[in-house]
CSV table of C-alpha atoms in Angstrom, one decimal:
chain,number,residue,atom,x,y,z
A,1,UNK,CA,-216.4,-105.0,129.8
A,2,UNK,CA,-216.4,-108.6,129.4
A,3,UNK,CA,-213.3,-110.5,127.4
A,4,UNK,CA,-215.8,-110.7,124.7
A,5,UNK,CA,-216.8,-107.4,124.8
A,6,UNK,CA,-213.4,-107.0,123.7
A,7,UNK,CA,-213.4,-109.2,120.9
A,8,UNK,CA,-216.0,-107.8,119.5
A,9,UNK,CA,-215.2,-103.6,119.6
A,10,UNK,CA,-214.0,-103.6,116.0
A,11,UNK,CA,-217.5,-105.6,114.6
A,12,UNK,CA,-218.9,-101.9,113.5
A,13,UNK,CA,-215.5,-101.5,111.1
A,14,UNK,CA,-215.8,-104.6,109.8
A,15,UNK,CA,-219.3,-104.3,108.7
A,16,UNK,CA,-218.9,-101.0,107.3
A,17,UNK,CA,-216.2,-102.3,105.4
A,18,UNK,CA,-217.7,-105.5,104.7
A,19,UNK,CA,-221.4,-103.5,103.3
A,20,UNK,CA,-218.9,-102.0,100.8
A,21,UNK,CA,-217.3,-104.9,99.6
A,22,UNK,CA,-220.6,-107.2,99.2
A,23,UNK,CA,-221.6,-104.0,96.7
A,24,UNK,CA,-218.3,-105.1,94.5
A,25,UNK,CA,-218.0,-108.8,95.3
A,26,UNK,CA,-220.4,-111.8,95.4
A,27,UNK,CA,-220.0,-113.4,99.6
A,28,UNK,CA,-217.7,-116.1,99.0
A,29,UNK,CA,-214.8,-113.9,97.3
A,30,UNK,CA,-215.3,-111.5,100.6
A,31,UNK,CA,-214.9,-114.2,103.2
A,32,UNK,CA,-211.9,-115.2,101.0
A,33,UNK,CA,-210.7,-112.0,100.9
A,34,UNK,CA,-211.3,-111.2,104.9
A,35,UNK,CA,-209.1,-114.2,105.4
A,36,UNK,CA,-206.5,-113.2,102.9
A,37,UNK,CA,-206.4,-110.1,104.9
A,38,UNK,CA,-206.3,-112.2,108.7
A,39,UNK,CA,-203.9,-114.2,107.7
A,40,UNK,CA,-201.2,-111.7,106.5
A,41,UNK,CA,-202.0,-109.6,109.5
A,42,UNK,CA,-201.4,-112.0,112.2
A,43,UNK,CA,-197.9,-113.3,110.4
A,44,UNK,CA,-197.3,-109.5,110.1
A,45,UNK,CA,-198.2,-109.1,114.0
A,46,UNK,CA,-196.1,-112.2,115.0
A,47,UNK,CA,-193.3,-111.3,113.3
A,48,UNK,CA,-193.0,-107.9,114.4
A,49,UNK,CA,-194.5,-109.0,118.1
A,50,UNK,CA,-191.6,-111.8,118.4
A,51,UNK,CA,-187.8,-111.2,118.4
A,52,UNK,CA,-187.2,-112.9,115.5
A,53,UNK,CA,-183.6,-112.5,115.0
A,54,UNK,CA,-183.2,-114.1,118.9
A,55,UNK,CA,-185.3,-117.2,117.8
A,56,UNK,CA,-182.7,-117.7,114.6
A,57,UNK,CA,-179.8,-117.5,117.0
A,58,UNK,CA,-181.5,-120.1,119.6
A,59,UNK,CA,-182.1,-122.5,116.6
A,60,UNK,CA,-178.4,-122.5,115.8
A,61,UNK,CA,-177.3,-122.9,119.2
A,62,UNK,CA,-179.8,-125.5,120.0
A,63,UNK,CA,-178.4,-127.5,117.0
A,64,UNK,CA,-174.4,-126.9,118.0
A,65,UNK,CA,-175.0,-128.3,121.4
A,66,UNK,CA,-177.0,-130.9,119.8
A,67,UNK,CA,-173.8,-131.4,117.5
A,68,UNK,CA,-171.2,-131.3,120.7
A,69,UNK,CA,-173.6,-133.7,122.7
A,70,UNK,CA,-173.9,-136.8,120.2
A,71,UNK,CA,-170.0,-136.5,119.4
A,72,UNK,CA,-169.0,-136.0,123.5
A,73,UNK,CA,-166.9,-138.6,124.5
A,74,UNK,CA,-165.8,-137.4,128.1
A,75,UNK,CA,-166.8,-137.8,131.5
A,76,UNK,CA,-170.2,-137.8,132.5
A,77,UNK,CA,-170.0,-135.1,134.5
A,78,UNK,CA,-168.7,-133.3,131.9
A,79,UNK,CA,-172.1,-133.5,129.6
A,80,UNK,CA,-174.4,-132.4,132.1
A,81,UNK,CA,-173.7,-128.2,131.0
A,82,UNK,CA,-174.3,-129.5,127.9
A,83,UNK,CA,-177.8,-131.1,128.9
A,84,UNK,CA,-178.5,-128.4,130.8
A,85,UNK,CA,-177.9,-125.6,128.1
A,86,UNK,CA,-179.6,-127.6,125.7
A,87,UNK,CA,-182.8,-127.9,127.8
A,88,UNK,CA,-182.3,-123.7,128.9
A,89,UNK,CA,-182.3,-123.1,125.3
A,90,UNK,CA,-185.4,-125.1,124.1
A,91,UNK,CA,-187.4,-123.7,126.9
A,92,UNK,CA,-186.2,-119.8,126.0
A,93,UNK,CA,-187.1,-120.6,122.3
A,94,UNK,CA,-190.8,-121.7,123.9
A,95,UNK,CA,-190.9,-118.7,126.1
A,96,UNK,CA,-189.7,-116.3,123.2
A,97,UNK,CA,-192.6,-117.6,120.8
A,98,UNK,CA,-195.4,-118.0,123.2
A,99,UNK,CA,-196.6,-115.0,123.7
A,100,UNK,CA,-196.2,-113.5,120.4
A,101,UNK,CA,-198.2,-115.7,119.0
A,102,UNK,CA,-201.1,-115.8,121.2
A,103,UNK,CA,-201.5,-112.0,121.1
A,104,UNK,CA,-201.0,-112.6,117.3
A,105,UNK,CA,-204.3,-114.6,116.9
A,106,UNK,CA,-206.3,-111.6,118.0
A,107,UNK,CA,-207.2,-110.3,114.9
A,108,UNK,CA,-208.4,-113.7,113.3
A,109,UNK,CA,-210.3,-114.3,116.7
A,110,UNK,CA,-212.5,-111.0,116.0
A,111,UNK,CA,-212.9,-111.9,112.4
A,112,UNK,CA,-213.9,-115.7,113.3
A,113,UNK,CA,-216.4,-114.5,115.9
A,114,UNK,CA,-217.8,-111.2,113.7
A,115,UNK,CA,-218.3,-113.9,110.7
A,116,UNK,CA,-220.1,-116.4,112.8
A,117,UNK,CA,-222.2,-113.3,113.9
A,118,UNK,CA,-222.9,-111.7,110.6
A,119,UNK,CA,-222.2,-114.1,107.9
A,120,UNK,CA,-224.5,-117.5,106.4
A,121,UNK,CA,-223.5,-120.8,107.3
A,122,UNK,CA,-220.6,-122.4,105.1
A,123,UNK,CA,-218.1,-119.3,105.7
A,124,UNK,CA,-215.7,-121.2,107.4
A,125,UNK,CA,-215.3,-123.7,104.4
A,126,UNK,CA,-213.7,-121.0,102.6
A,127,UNK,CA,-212.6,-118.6,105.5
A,128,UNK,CA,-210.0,-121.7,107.0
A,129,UNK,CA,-208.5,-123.2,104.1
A,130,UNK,CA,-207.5,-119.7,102.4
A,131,UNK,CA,-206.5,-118.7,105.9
A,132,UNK,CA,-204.0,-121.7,106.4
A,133,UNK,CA,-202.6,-121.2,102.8
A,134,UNK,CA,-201.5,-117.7,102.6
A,135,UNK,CA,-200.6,-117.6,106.4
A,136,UNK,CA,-198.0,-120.8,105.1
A,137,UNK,CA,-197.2,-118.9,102.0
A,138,UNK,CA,-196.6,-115.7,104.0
A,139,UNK,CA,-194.2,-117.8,106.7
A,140,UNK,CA,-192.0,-119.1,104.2
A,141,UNK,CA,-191.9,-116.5,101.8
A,142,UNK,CA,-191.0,-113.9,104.5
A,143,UNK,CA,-188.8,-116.9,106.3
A,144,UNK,CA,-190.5,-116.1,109.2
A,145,UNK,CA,-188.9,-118.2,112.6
B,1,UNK,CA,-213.0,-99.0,164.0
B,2,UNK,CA,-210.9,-102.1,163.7
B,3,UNK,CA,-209.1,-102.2,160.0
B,4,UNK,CA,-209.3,-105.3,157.9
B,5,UNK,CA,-205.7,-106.1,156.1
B,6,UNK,CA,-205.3,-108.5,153.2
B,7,UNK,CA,-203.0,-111.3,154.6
B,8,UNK,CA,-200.7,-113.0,152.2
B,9,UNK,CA,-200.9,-117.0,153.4
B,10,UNK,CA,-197.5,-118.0,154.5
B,11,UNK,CA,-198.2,-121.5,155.3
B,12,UNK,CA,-197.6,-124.1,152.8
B,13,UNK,CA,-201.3,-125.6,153.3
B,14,UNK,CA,-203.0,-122.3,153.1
B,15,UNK,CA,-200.7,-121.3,149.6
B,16,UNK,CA,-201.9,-124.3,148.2
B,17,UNK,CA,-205.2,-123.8,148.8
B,18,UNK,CA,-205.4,-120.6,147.9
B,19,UNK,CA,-204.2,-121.7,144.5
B,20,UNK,CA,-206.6,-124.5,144.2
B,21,UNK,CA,-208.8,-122.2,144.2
B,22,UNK,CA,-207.5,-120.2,141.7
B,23,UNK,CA,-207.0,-123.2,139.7
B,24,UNK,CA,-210.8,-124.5,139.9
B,25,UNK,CA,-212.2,-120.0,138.8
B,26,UNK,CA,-210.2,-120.6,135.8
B,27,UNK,CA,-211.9,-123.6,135.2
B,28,UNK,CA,-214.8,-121.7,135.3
B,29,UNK,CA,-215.4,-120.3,132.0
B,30,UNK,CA,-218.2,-121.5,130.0
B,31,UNK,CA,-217.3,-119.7,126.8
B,32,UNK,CA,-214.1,-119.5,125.3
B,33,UNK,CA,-212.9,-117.9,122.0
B,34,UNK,CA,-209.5,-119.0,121.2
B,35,UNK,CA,-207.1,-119.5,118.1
B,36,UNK,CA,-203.5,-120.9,116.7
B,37,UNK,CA,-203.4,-120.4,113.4
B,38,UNK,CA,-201.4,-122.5,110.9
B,39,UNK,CA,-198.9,-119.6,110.7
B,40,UNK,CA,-198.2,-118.6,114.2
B,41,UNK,CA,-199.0,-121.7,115.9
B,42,UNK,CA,-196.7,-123.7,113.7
B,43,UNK,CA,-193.7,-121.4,115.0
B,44,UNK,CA,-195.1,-122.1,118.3
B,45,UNK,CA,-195.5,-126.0,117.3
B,46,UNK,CA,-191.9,-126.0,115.7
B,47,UNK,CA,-190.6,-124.9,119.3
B,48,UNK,CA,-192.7,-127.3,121.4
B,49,UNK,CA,-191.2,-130.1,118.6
B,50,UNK,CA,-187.7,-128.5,119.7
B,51,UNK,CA,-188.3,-128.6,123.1
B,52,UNK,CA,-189.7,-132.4,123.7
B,53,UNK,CA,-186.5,-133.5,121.1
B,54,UNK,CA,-183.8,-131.7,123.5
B,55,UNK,CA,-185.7,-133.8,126.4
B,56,UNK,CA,-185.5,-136.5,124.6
B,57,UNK,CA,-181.9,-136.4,123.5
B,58,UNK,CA,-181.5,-135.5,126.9
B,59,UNK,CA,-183.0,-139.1,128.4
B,60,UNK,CA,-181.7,-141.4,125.1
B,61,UNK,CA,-178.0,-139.6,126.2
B,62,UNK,CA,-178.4,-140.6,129.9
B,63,UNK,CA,-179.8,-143.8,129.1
B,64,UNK,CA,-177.3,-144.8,126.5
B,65,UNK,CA,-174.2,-143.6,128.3
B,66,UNK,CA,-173.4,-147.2,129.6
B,67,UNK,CA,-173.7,-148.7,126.6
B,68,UNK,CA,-171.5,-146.4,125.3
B,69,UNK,CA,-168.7,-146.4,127.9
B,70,UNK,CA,-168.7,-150.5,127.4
B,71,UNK,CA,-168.1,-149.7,123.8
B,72,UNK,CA,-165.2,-147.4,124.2
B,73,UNK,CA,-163.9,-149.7,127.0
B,74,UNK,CA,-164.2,-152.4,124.3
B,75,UNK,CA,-162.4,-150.3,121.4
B,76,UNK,CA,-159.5,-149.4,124.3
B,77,UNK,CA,-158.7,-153.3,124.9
B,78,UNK,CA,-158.7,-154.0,121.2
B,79,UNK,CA,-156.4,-151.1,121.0
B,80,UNK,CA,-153.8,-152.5,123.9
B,81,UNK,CA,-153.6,-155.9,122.3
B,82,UNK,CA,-153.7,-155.4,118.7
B,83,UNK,CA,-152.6,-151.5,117.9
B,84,UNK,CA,-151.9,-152.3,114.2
B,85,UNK,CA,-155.4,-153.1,113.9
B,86,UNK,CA,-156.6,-149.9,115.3
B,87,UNK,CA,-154.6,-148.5,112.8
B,88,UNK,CA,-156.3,-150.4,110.2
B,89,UNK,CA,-152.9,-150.8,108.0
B,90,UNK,CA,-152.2,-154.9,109.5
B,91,UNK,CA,-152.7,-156.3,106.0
B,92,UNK,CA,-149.7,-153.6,104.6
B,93,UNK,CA,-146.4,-155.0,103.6
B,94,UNK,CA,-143.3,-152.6,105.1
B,95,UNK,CA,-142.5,-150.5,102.1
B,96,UNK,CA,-138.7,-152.0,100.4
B,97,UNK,CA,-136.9,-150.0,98.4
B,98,UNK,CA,-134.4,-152.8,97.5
B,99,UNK,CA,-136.9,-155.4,95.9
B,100,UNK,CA,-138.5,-154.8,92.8
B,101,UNK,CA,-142.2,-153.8,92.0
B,102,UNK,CA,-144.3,-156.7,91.9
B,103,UNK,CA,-146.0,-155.6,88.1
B,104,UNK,CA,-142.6,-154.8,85.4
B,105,UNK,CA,-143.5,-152.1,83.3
B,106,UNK,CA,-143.4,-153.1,79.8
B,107,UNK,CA,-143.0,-151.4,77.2
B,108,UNK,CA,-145.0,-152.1,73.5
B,109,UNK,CA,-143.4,-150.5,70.6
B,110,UNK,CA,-144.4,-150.7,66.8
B,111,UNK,CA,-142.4,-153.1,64.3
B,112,UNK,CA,-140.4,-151.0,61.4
B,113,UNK,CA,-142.1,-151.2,58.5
């Protein structure tokens, strides 16, 4: 099984599911809806994938040290902890979101590549703009780190 | 029957071209099926944005400092010769209780009709 293969395991769901919504809605208000639908899933999936409450604590600490850095008026010596725990704390906030959301995309990679497969050209005009707006929406409404 | 073991490569030269070659299969790939959404990838973006401004406070901090320790040097001698002006009340006059206020308070009242 390739990585494609992969990708493309829940295509039979999706056309099942899409068949019976053509029946109630004309294409374009399914694409938008499939893309409602990918978009709250993969904020759901990132949030619940990533430890959001860690990444909230990082930002504050990355801003206090920011805070104790441009007001320092020591030694030299004496800043380099602060530097360094600054630079510790940027990279864990990288390493902390990462992964979450690359394993977050995967549902809007099987949708983009099962409506590229099944759907007319044009999709995408309406699949990537709804998409970007209610994944925003959902990411400040549900003040998502 | 003479048994073939896996060796791990223990010289510098042989690690790093082991993961050359690792480096040039991942290259490989002719398809690729990838996505950041604006959602996600913004987090991720927002992070990355962190990172390269701690780095860069980081360098302006390092690269500033001497500019900054003339400056307090500077504000130090100002201090030793002229500490009033540090203080920023020079232009005060010593507070007397013997000499009157400079304004008199005067009093208007109404003529008796």
């Amino acid at each position: 099984m390739t990585a494609t293969d992969l990708l493309l395991l829940p295509a039979p769901l999706l056309q099942w599911l899409d068949e019976r919504l053509m029946r109630l809605l004309p294409a374009p208000w399914a694409v938008g809806l499939w893309a409602v639908l990918a978009a709250i899933v993969c904020m759901e999936l990132y949030r619940a994938l990533s430890p959001q409450q860690r990444i909230g604590q990082i930002k504050q600490q990355v801003q206090g040290v920011q805070q104790q850095l441009a007001h320092y008026d020591g030694e030299f010596d004496g800043a380099w902890p602060l530097l360094s725990r600054m630079l510790t704390l940027a990279f864990t906030r990288v390493a902390l979101v990462l992964p979450a959301t690359l394993l977050s995309a995967y549902p809007v990679i099987v949708l983009l590549l099962w409506l590229h497969a099944t759907h007319s050209e044009g999709w995408e005009y309406i699949f990537l703009p709804v998409l970007c707006l209610v994944a925003l929406a959902c990411k400040f409404i549900r003040k998502i780190d | 029957m003479k048994k073939s073991a896996m060796k791990i490569p223990t010289s510098p030269l042989k690690a790093f071209t082991v993961l050359f070659c690792c480096q040039a299969l991942l290259t490989l790939p002719t398809v690729a099926q990838a996505y950041i959404g604006p959602g996600a990838g913004l987090s991720l973006l927002g992070a990355l944005w962190a990172l390269l401004v701690a780095m860069g406070a980081a360098l302006v901090f390092v690269c500033a400092w001497p500019i900054r320790r003339l400056m307090r040097r500077l504000r130090a001698d100002k201090a030793t010769e002229d500490p009033a002006l540090v203080d920023g009340d020079a232009d005060m006059a010593p507070f007397d209780a013997e000499s009157p206020p400079a304004v008199q308070r005067t009093e208007h009242t109404e003529p008796r009709q």
